[in-house]
Short mmCIF file of C-alpha atoms and ligand atoms in Angstrom, two decimals:
data_model
loop_
_atom_site.label_atom_id
_atom_site.label_comp_id
_atom_site.label_asym_id
_atom_site.label_seq_id
_atom_site.Cartn_x
_atom_site.Cartn_y
_atom_site.Cartn_z
CA MET A 164 -120.06 -294.56 -31.12
CA ILE A 165 -120.67 -296.60 -28.06
CA ILE A 166 -123.44 -295.44 -25.65
CA MET A 167 -122.84 -297.08 -22.50
CA LEU A 168 -125.94 -297.57 -19.88
CA GLU A 169 -125.93 -297.15 -16.15
CA PRO A 170 -124.77 -300.47 -14.73
CA ASP A 171 -127.39 -302.85 -13.42
CA THR A 172 -130.20 -300.94 -14.58
CA ALA A 173 -133.42 -302.50 -14.16
CA SER A 174 -135.01 -300.61 -17.25
CA ARG A 175 -132.46 -301.82 -19.47
CA ALA A 176 -134.67 -302.87 -22.25
CA GLU A 177 -136.52 -299.45 -22.20
CA ILE A 178 -133.25 -297.40 -22.50
CA VAL A 179 -131.97 -299.75 -25.35
CA ARG A 180 -135.20 -299.05 -27.11
CA ALA A 181 -134.90 -295.10 -26.35
CA VAL A 182 -131.39 -295.25 -27.78
CA GLY A 183 -132.37 -297.31 -30.71
CA GLU A 184 -135.19 -294.53 -31.58
CA VAL A 185 -132.72 -292.02 -31.55
CA ALA A 186 -130.28 -293.69 -33.68
CA GLY A 187 -133.12 -294.50 -36.11
CA HIS A 188 -133.36 -290.71 -37.09
CA TYR A 189 -129.77 -291.00 -38.71
CA ARG A 190 -130.00 -292.51 -41.98
CA GLY A 191 -127.60 -295.64 -42.45
CA VAL A 192 -127.10 -296.01 -38.89
CA THR A 193 -127.63 -299.42 -37.09
CA ALA A 194 -127.77 -300.09 -33.19
CA LYS A 195 -126.17 -303.44 -32.01
CA THR A 196 -126.45 -304.20 -28.13
CA TYR A 197 -123.96 -305.95 -26.06
CA ASP A 198 -124.16 -307.19 -22.61
CA PHE A 199 -121.35 -307.97 -20.22
CA ALA A 200 -121.31 -309.45 -16.94
CA GLY A 201 -118.28 -308.18 -14.83
CA SER A 202 -117.35 -309.40 -11.43
CA GLU A 203 -119.65 -307.06 -9.29
CA HIS A 204 -121.81 -305.54 -12.11
CA SER A 205 -123.45 -306.28 -15.47
CA PHE A 206 -123.15 -303.84 -18.10
CA THR A 207 -124.98 -302.93 -21.37
CA GLU A 208 -123.66 -300.83 -24.52
CA VAL A 209 -125.19 -300.05 -27.57
CA HIS A 210 -122.85 -299.38 -30.59
CA LEU A 211 -123.81 -297.64 -32.92
CA LEU A 212 -122.37 -298.77 -36.71
CA GLY A 213 -122.40 -296.78 -39.99
CA PRO A 214 -121.89 -292.97 -40.62
CA THR A 215 -121.80 -291.77 -37.01
CA SER A 216 -119.21 -289.09 -37.16
CA THR A 217 -121.87 -286.23 -37.58
CA ILE A 218 -124.05 -287.55 -34.81
CA PRO A 219 -123.71 -285.30 -31.66
CA VAL A 220 -122.95 -287.24 -28.37
CA GLU A 221 -125.62 -284.79 -26.87
CA ALA A 222 -128.33 -286.75 -28.67
CA PHE A 223 -127.96 -289.48 -26.51
CA GLU A 224 -126.30 -288.22 -23.32
CA GLY A 225 -129.43 -286.65 -22.12
CA LEU A 226 -131.16 -289.70 -22.26
CA PRO A 227 -132.25 -291.36 -18.78
CA GLY A 228 -130.18 -294.27 -18.02
CA VAL A 229 -127.31 -293.28 -20.30
CA MET A 230 -124.00 -293.03 -18.22
CA ARG A 231 -121.65 -291.98 -21.12
CA VAL A 232 -121.24 -291.69 -24.77
CA VAL A 233 -117.80 -292.57 -26.11
CA ARG A 234 -116.61 -292.01 -29.72
CA VAL A 235 -114.49 -294.79 -30.89
CA SER A 236 -112.35 -295.39 -33.91
CA ALA A 237 -113.41 -298.69 -35.71
CA LYS A 238 -110.05 -300.11 -34.07
CA TYR A 239 -110.91 -302.47 -30.91
CA ARG A 240 -114.67 -301.44 -30.98
CA LEU A 241 -115.44 -304.31 -28.88
CA ILE A 242 -112.28 -305.49 -27.06
CA GLY A 243 -111.21 -301.91 -26.38
CA ARG A 244 -111.03 -300.31 -23.14
CA HIS A 245 -112.70 -297.33 -23.90
CA ASP A 246 -113.31 -295.93 -20.43
CA PRO A 247 -110.82 -297.05 -17.95
CA ARG A 248 -113.20 -296.06 -15.11
CA THR A 249 -116.27 -298.32 -16.17
CA ALA A 250 -114.81 -300.83 -18.56
CA THR A 251 -115.53 -304.58 -17.66
CA VAL A 252 -112.72 -307.14 -17.77
CA GLY A 253 -113.24 -310.84 -18.05
CA PHE A 254 -116.10 -313.31 -17.81
CA SER A 255 -116.79 -316.23 -15.61
CA TYR A 256 -116.74 -319.79 -17.28
CA ASN A 257 -117.50 -323.12 -15.67
CA GLY A 258 -117.37 -321.69 -12.27
CA VAL A 259 -113.92 -319.91 -12.80
CA ARG A 260 -113.63 -316.19 -12.92
CA PHE A 261 -111.37 -314.82 -15.56
CA ASP A 262 -110.91 -311.00 -14.83
CA GLU A 263 -107.75 -308.86 -13.20
CA ARG A 264 -108.49 -309.57 -9.72
CA SER A 265 -106.56 -313.12 -9.43
CA VAL A 266 -104.08 -315.40 -11.36
CA ASN A 267 -105.33 -318.43 -12.68
CA VAL A 268 -102.46 -321.04 -13.45
CA PHE A 269 -103.18 -323.47 -16.36
CA ALA A 270 -100.42 -325.89 -15.60
CA GLY A 271 -100.29 -329.13 -17.65
CA LEU A 272 -99.07 -331.14 -20.54
CA CYS A 273 -97.95 -329.27 -23.76
CA ALA A 274 -99.28 -332.41 -25.72
CA VAL A 275 -101.07 -335.32 -24.31
CA ASP A 276 -99.45 -338.57 -24.49
CA ASN A 277 -100.96 -341.28 -22.62
CA PRO A 278 -103.89 -341.85 -19.50
CA HIS A 279 -101.21 -342.21 -17.21
CA ASN A 280 -99.37 -338.99 -17.53
CA VAL A 281 -102.61 -337.37 -17.88
CA ASP A 282 -103.94 -338.49 -14.61
CA ARG A 283 -100.48 -337.92 -12.73
CA MET A 284 -100.56 -334.19 -13.79
CA MET A 285 -103.95 -333.60 -12.96
CA GLY A 286 -103.59 -335.53 -9.48
CA ALA A 287 -100.76 -333.14 -9.10
CA LEU A 288 -103.00 -330.37 -9.58
CA ALA A 289 -105.66 -331.40 -7.28
CA ALA A 290 -103.22 -331.69 -4.57
CA GLN A 291 -102.62 -328.08 -5.10
CA GLY A 292 -106.17 -327.25 -5.50
CA LEU A 293 -105.65 -325.94 -9.16
CA VAL A 294 -108.67 -326.48 -11.20
CA THR A 295 -107.14 -325.28 -14.51
CA THR A 296 -104.80 -326.85 -16.82
CA ARG A 297 -103.49 -327.01 -20.59
CA MET A 298 -103.68 -330.51 -22.50
CA GLY A 299 -102.66 -330.44 -25.87
CA ALA A 300 -104.54 -332.72 -28.46
CA TYR A 301 -103.96 -331.14 -31.70
CA LYS A 302 -100.48 -329.94 -31.96
CA PRO A 303 -99.23 -327.79 -34.82
CA ARG A 304 -95.48 -328.77 -35.24
CA THR A 305 -92.73 -327.43 -37.64
CA SER A 306 -92.04 -330.65 -39.05
CA PRO A 307 -94.56 -332.95 -40.61
CA TYR A 308 -92.67 -335.97 -39.04
CA ASP A 309 -92.98 -334.83 -35.40
CA PHE A 310 -95.31 -336.13 -33.03
CA GLN A 311 -98.79 -334.41 -34.16
CA GLY A 312 -101.01 -334.92 -31.07
CA LEU A 313 -103.44 -337.73 -30.36
CA GLY A 314 -106.30 -335.61 -31.52
CA LYS A 315 -109.93 -336.24 -30.98
CA ASP A 316 -108.98 -340.17 -29.70
CA CYS A 317 -107.92 -338.72 -26.66
CA LEU A 318 -110.61 -336.46 -25.92
CA PRO A 319 -112.68 -338.87 -24.10
CA TRP A 320 -110.15 -339.88 -21.47
CA VAL A 321 -108.97 -336.57 -20.89
CA PHE A 322 -112.11 -335.15 -20.29
CA GLU A 323 -113.19 -337.90 -18.34
CA LEU A 324 -109.61 -337.87 -15.91
CA ALA A 325 -110.36 -334.10 -15.72
CA GLY A 326 -113.78 -334.60 -14.33
CA LYS A 327 -112.17 -337.18 -11.60
CA HIS A 328 -109.45 -334.59 -10.57
CA GLY A 329 -112.11 -331.79 -10.29
CA VAL A 330 -110.57 -329.76 -13.18
CA LYS A 331 -112.91 -327.20 -14.42
CA VAL A 332 -111.27 -325.58 -17.70
CA VAL A 333 -108.65 -327.27 -20.05
CA ALA A 334 -106.88 -324.87 -22.35
CA MET A 335 -106.70 -327.04 -25.77
CA GLU A 336 -105.48 -325.66 -28.99
CA VAL A 337 -107.54 -326.21 -32.14
CA THR A 338 -105.87 -325.72 -35.51
CA ASN A 339 -109.11 -326.50 -37.54
CA THR A 340 -112.57 -325.74 -37.43
CA ARG A 341 -113.47 -329.43 -37.39
CA HIS A 342 -111.72 -329.63 -34.05
CA ILE A 343 -114.05 -327.11 -32.56
CA ASP A 344 -116.72 -329.49 -33.35
CA GLU A 345 -114.99 -332.51 -32.13
CA VAL A 346 -114.49 -330.89 -28.82
CA HIS A 347 -117.99 -329.92 -28.31
CA ALA A 348 -119.12 -333.35 -29.08
CA ALA A 349 -116.70 -334.90 -26.68
CA LEU A 350 -117.62 -332.27 -24.17
CA ALA A 351 -121.18 -333.40 -24.24
CA ALA A 352 -120.51 -337.13 -24.38
CA SER A 353 -118.44 -336.82 -21.47
CA GLY A 354 -121.52 -335.27 -19.58
CA ARG A 355 -119.66 -332.16 -19.35
CA ALA A 356 -117.32 -333.74 -17.03
CA THR A 357 -115.07 -330.48 -17.52
CA GLY A 358 -115.00 -327.33 -19.62
CA VAL A 359 -112.53 -326.30 -22.37
CA MET A 360 -110.87 -322.80 -23.28
CA LEU A 361 -110.11 -322.99 -26.97
CA GLN A 362 -106.75 -321.91 -27.86
CA VAL A 363 -105.81 -320.25 -30.91
CA GLY A 364 -102.00 -321.00 -31.58
CA THR A 365 -99.43 -318.24 -32.47
CA ARG A 366 -99.26 -319.89 -35.80
CA ASN A 367 -103.11 -319.37 -36.53
CA ALA A 368 -103.29 -315.88 -35.35
CA GLN A 369 -104.40 -314.71 -38.83
CA ASN A 370 -106.25 -317.83 -39.83
CA PHE A 371 -109.39 -315.89 -40.23
CA GLU A 372 -111.72 -318.61 -40.81
CA LEU A 373 -110.63 -320.29 -37.39
CA LEU A 374 -110.83 -317.11 -35.55
CA LYS A 375 -114.49 -316.68 -37.03
CA ALA A 376 -115.34 -319.96 -36.09
CA VAL A 377 -114.12 -319.78 -32.41
CA GLY A 378 -116.05 -316.42 -32.16
CA GLN A 379 -119.35 -317.81 -33.72
CA GLN A 380 -119.84 -320.38 -30.64
CA ARG A 381 -120.35 -318.67 -27.57
CA GLU A 382 -119.93 -321.79 -25.07
CA LEU A 383 -116.68 -321.86 -24.84
CA PRO A 384 -113.91 -319.02 -24.11
CA VAL A 385 -110.97 -318.26 -26.31
CA LEU A 386 -107.39 -318.28 -25.38
CA PHE A 387 -106.18 -316.44 -28.14
CA LYS A 388 -102.14 -316.43 -28.45
CA ARG A 389 -100.14 -313.45 -29.94
CA GLY A 390 -98.94 -314.11 -33.52
CA MET A 391 -95.15 -314.63 -33.02
CA GLY A 392 -94.18 -312.58 -36.21
CA ILE A 393 -96.89 -309.98 -36.75
CA SER A 394 -97.49 -306.74 -34.88
CA LEU A 395 -99.29 -306.46 -31.61
CA GLU A 396 -101.92 -304.29 -33.23
CA GLU A 397 -102.50 -307.09 -35.84
CA SER A 398 -102.98 -309.53 -32.86
CA LEU A 399 -105.41 -307.60 -31.09
CA ASN A 400 -107.37 -307.21 -34.41
CA ALA A 401 -107.49 -310.78 -34.54
CA CYS A 402 -109.57 -310.83 -31.26
CA GLU A 403 -111.37 -308.09 -32.21
CA TYR A 404 -112.64 -310.61 -35.18
CA ILE A 405 -113.35 -313.12 -32.70
CA ALA A 406 -115.30 -310.62 -30.67
CA SER A 407 -117.19 -309.34 -33.58
CA GLU A 408 -118.52 -312.85 -34.55
CA GLY A 409 -120.36 -313.05 -31.08
CA ASN A 410 -117.93 -314.38 -28.64
CA PRO A 411 -116.54 -311.72 -25.97
CA ASN A 412 -115.13 -314.30 -23.77
CA ILE A 413 -111.35 -313.90 -24.85
CA VAL A 414 -108.03 -314.01 -23.19
CA PHE A 415 -105.04 -312.50 -24.75
CA CYS A 416 -102.00 -314.49 -24.23
CA LEU A 417 -98.32 -313.20 -24.82
CA ARG A 418 -95.84 -316.16 -25.69
CA GLY A 419 -92.73 -314.34 -27.15
CA VAL A 420 -92.14 -313.10 -30.43
CA LYS A 421 -89.81 -314.93 -33.01
CA THR A 422 -86.28 -313.31 -33.66
CA HIS A 423 -83.09 -314.34 -33.03
CA LEU A 424 -82.39 -311.36 -30.73
CA GLY A 425 -83.99 -313.37 -28.01
CA GLU A 426 -81.43 -316.01 -28.03
CA PRO A 427 -80.34 -317.97 -25.98
CA HIS A 428 -84.34 -318.25 -25.31
CA ARG A 429 -86.67 -319.71 -27.36
CA ASN A 430 -88.38 -316.44 -28.28
CA LEU A 431 -87.80 -312.86 -27.35
CA VAL A 432 -89.95 -312.56 -24.17
CA ASP A 433 -92.42 -309.93 -24.62
CA PHE A 434 -94.16 -309.43 -21.31
CA ALA A 435 -93.50 -305.76 -21.37
CA HIS A 436 -96.61 -305.53 -23.48
CA VAL A 437 -98.51 -307.04 -20.53
CA PRO A 438 -99.34 -303.46 -19.41
CA VAL A 439 -99.87 -302.27 -22.95
CA VAL A 440 -102.75 -304.64 -23.68
CA ARG A 441 -104.29 -304.12 -20.24
CA ARG A 442 -104.53 -300.49 -21.18
CA GLN A 443 -105.83 -300.84 -24.51
CA THR A 444 -108.23 -303.64 -24.12
CA ARG A 445 -110.60 -305.08 -21.41
CA LEU A 446 -109.15 -308.71 -21.98
CA PRO A 447 -107.59 -310.56 -19.16
CA VAL A 448 -104.10 -311.26 -19.93
CA CYS A 449 -102.12 -314.46 -20.07
CA ILE A 450 -98.35 -315.12 -19.95
CA ASP A 451 -97.05 -318.30 -21.44
CA PRO A 452 -93.36 -318.47 -19.83
CA SER A 453 -92.78 -322.01 -21.17
CA HIS A 454 -93.16 -321.08 -25.08
CA SER A 455 -91.13 -317.76 -24.59
CA VAL A 456 -88.22 -318.97 -22.74
CA GLY A 457 -88.38 -322.75 -24.16
CA ARG A 458 -85.36 -323.95 -21.80
CA LEU A 459 -84.81 -324.43 -18.12
CA GLU A 460 -81.51 -322.88 -17.01
CA ALA A 461 -81.48 -321.26 -13.70
CA THR A 462 -79.76 -318.14 -11.99
CA PRO A 463 -77.23 -318.57 -9.49
CA GLU A 464 -79.80 -318.64 -6.61
CA GLY A 465 -81.61 -321.62 -8.25
CA ILE A 466 -84.52 -319.74 -9.73
CA SER A 467 -85.28 -320.71 -13.42
CA ASP A 468 -85.70 -318.27 -16.47
CA ILE A 469 -89.15 -319.75 -16.83
CA PHE A 470 -89.83 -318.59 -13.15
CA HIS A 471 -88.21 -315.07 -13.55
CA VAL A 472 -90.17 -314.36 -16.54
CA THR A 473 -93.62 -315.53 -14.79
CA GLY A 474 -92.77 -312.96 -12.33
CA GLN A 475 -92.15 -310.49 -14.67
CA GLY A 476 -95.66 -311.00 -16.28
CA ILE A 477 -97.51 -311.02 -12.85
CA LEU A 478 -95.92 -307.92 -11.80
CA ALA A 479 -97.12 -306.30 -14.66
CA GLY A 480 -100.90 -307.30 -13.95
CA ALA A 481 -101.02 -310.71 -16.01
CA ALA A 482 -103.99 -312.79 -14.92
CA MET A 483 -103.18 -316.04 -16.22
CA VAL A 484 -100.26 -318.24 -16.56
CA LEU A 485 -100.11 -321.12 -19.21
CA ILE A 486 -97.18 -323.14 -18.19
CA ASP A 487 -95.95 -326.58 -19.56
CA PHE A 488 -95.31 -329.42 -17.13
CA HIS A 489 -94.57 -333.20 -17.39
CA PRO A 490 -94.57 -335.91 -14.91
CA GLU A 491 -91.24 -337.14 -16.89
CA PRO A 492 -89.96 -334.24 -19.05
CA LYS A 493 -87.21 -336.32 -20.75
CA THR A 494 -90.13 -338.79 -22.26
CA ALA A 495 -92.39 -336.04 -23.37
CA LEU A 496 -93.12 -336.09 -26.68
CA CYS A 497 -93.28 -332.34 -27.49
CA ASP A 498 -91.51 -329.52 -25.93
CA GLY A 499 -89.98 -331.61 -23.10
CA PRO A 500 -87.14 -329.51 -22.81
CA GLN A 501 -89.17 -326.55 -21.53
CA ALA A 502 -91.42 -328.66 -19.12
CA LEU A 503 -91.30 -328.24 -15.42
CA SER A 504 -91.44 -331.57 -13.47
CA LEU A 505 -94.29 -331.91 -10.91
CA ASP A 506 -92.29 -331.40 -7.82
CA GLN A 507 -91.85 -327.83 -9.15
CA LEU A 508 -95.43 -327.27 -9.09
CA PRO A 509 -95.96 -326.08 -5.50
CA LYS A 510 -93.02 -324.03 -5.85
CA LEU A 511 -94.46 -322.47 -8.78
CA ILE A 512 -97.68 -321.74 -7.07
CA SER A 513 -96.03 -320.31 -3.96
CA TYR A 514 -93.65 -318.12 -6.40
CA VAL A 515 -97.07 -316.96 -7.88
CA ARG A 516 -98.84 -316.04 -4.88
CA ARG A 517 -95.74 -314.23 -3.55
CA VAL A 518 -95.20 -312.12 -6.71
CA ARG A 519 -98.98 -311.39 -7.29
CA ALA A 520 -99.20 -310.02 -3.55
CA THR A 521 -96.33 -307.70 -4.43
CA PHE A 522 -98.18 -306.67 -7.49
CA GLU A 523 -101.34 -305.91 -5.36
CA ALA A 524 -99.28 -304.05 -2.60
CA ALA A 525 -97.37 -302.24 -5.27
CA ALA A 526 -100.73 -301.19 -6.98
CA GLU A 527 -102.23 -300.01 -3.77
CA GLU A 528 -99.33 -297.56 -2.88
CA LEU A 529 -98.98 -296.29 -6.47
CA ARG A 530 -102.90 -295.88 -7.21
CA THR A 531 -103.51 -292.65 -8.77
C1 PEP B 763 -98.85 -324.36 -27.26
O1 PEP B 763 -99.11 -323.53 -26.24
O2 PEP B 763 -99.02 -325.67 -27.11
C2 PEP B 763 -98.10 -323.81 -28.44
C3 PEP B 763 -97.97 -324.62 -29.73
O3 PEP B 763 -97.94 -322.44 -28.09
P1 PEP B 763 -97.86 -321.38 -29.38
O4 PEP B 763 -99.03 -321.63 -30.44
O5 PEP B 763 -97.44 -320.11 -28.54
O6 PEP B 763 -96.52 -321.75 -30.11
MN1 MN B 764 -95.46 -326.50 -27.12
#
């Protein structure tokens, strides 16, 4: 059972206390308070855990300062969009807002290779006014003989270059709990030159120890990539793990699912799930067109499949795009065949803006 308080209430502590007092009359029921910062309002919810099925909603509905009482199944208790009218979506991190109101483009290197390419990539972002990027340092590879990423050794210069170019958030995959500590330490050593969004990759979507570890720290938000071979529900439950450990700042990323039915694309593009995730949860939704499509072929008018699926995701309300670029894709040490070259960056930004404007216009026209 979730008791939602009036937003922005000055008497938050008093109301929480009153709710706790009533909850205390029910044996075995415990109350846990969660605060959410939306783009315009702050919300507080008190979640009642334990045998709540016999508690009447009226027990709380009449209390001053209580806006709504919602019965929820145990599923998606924290990440679920229990009430479409009041649910908060998103969070702010290092000066960047993540919600449904705009699109953040994280264009960057699948795998960091050398300072020169990182500098060129970030310079190109800065020229477009972008403050978000992706930089893979720890690479989970199918073959042990493939490039595994530069690991913690590259973090000092990646963060320093990010600071130099005004990059505020770097999406970076961690595959091991040790990597989380390494990222924290390197960020501190850099004087917090930038920020990091910890990426949980598709291969670790059910690595519960990693999920718990990214959830147990609140400083860095989490970019969770949908498991490529598990159900959407299982992936959303993985996000609930992260939130239940204490970190509600999660972005849910669709990146395609593994089946030969997606051929000739690398994966079967699953951006039809953007509206589903938006309806079921309050997490901002990201799309990764690069790992979904995995190749650069274009349609007759010259628009690449990677652009096309990006448009599909944005038309459905995706709020973030994670996309591979490389200054010289042919020399990339990981996923070169799907990397866009830097001259494509202004085109991508312009394309994203156009499609987003169409989404907003359509939403305005069709709003119920
Ligand atoms: C990545 O984004 O670098 C990556 C490895 O993606 P995924 O986990 O979706 O395969
Ligand atoms: Mn990759």
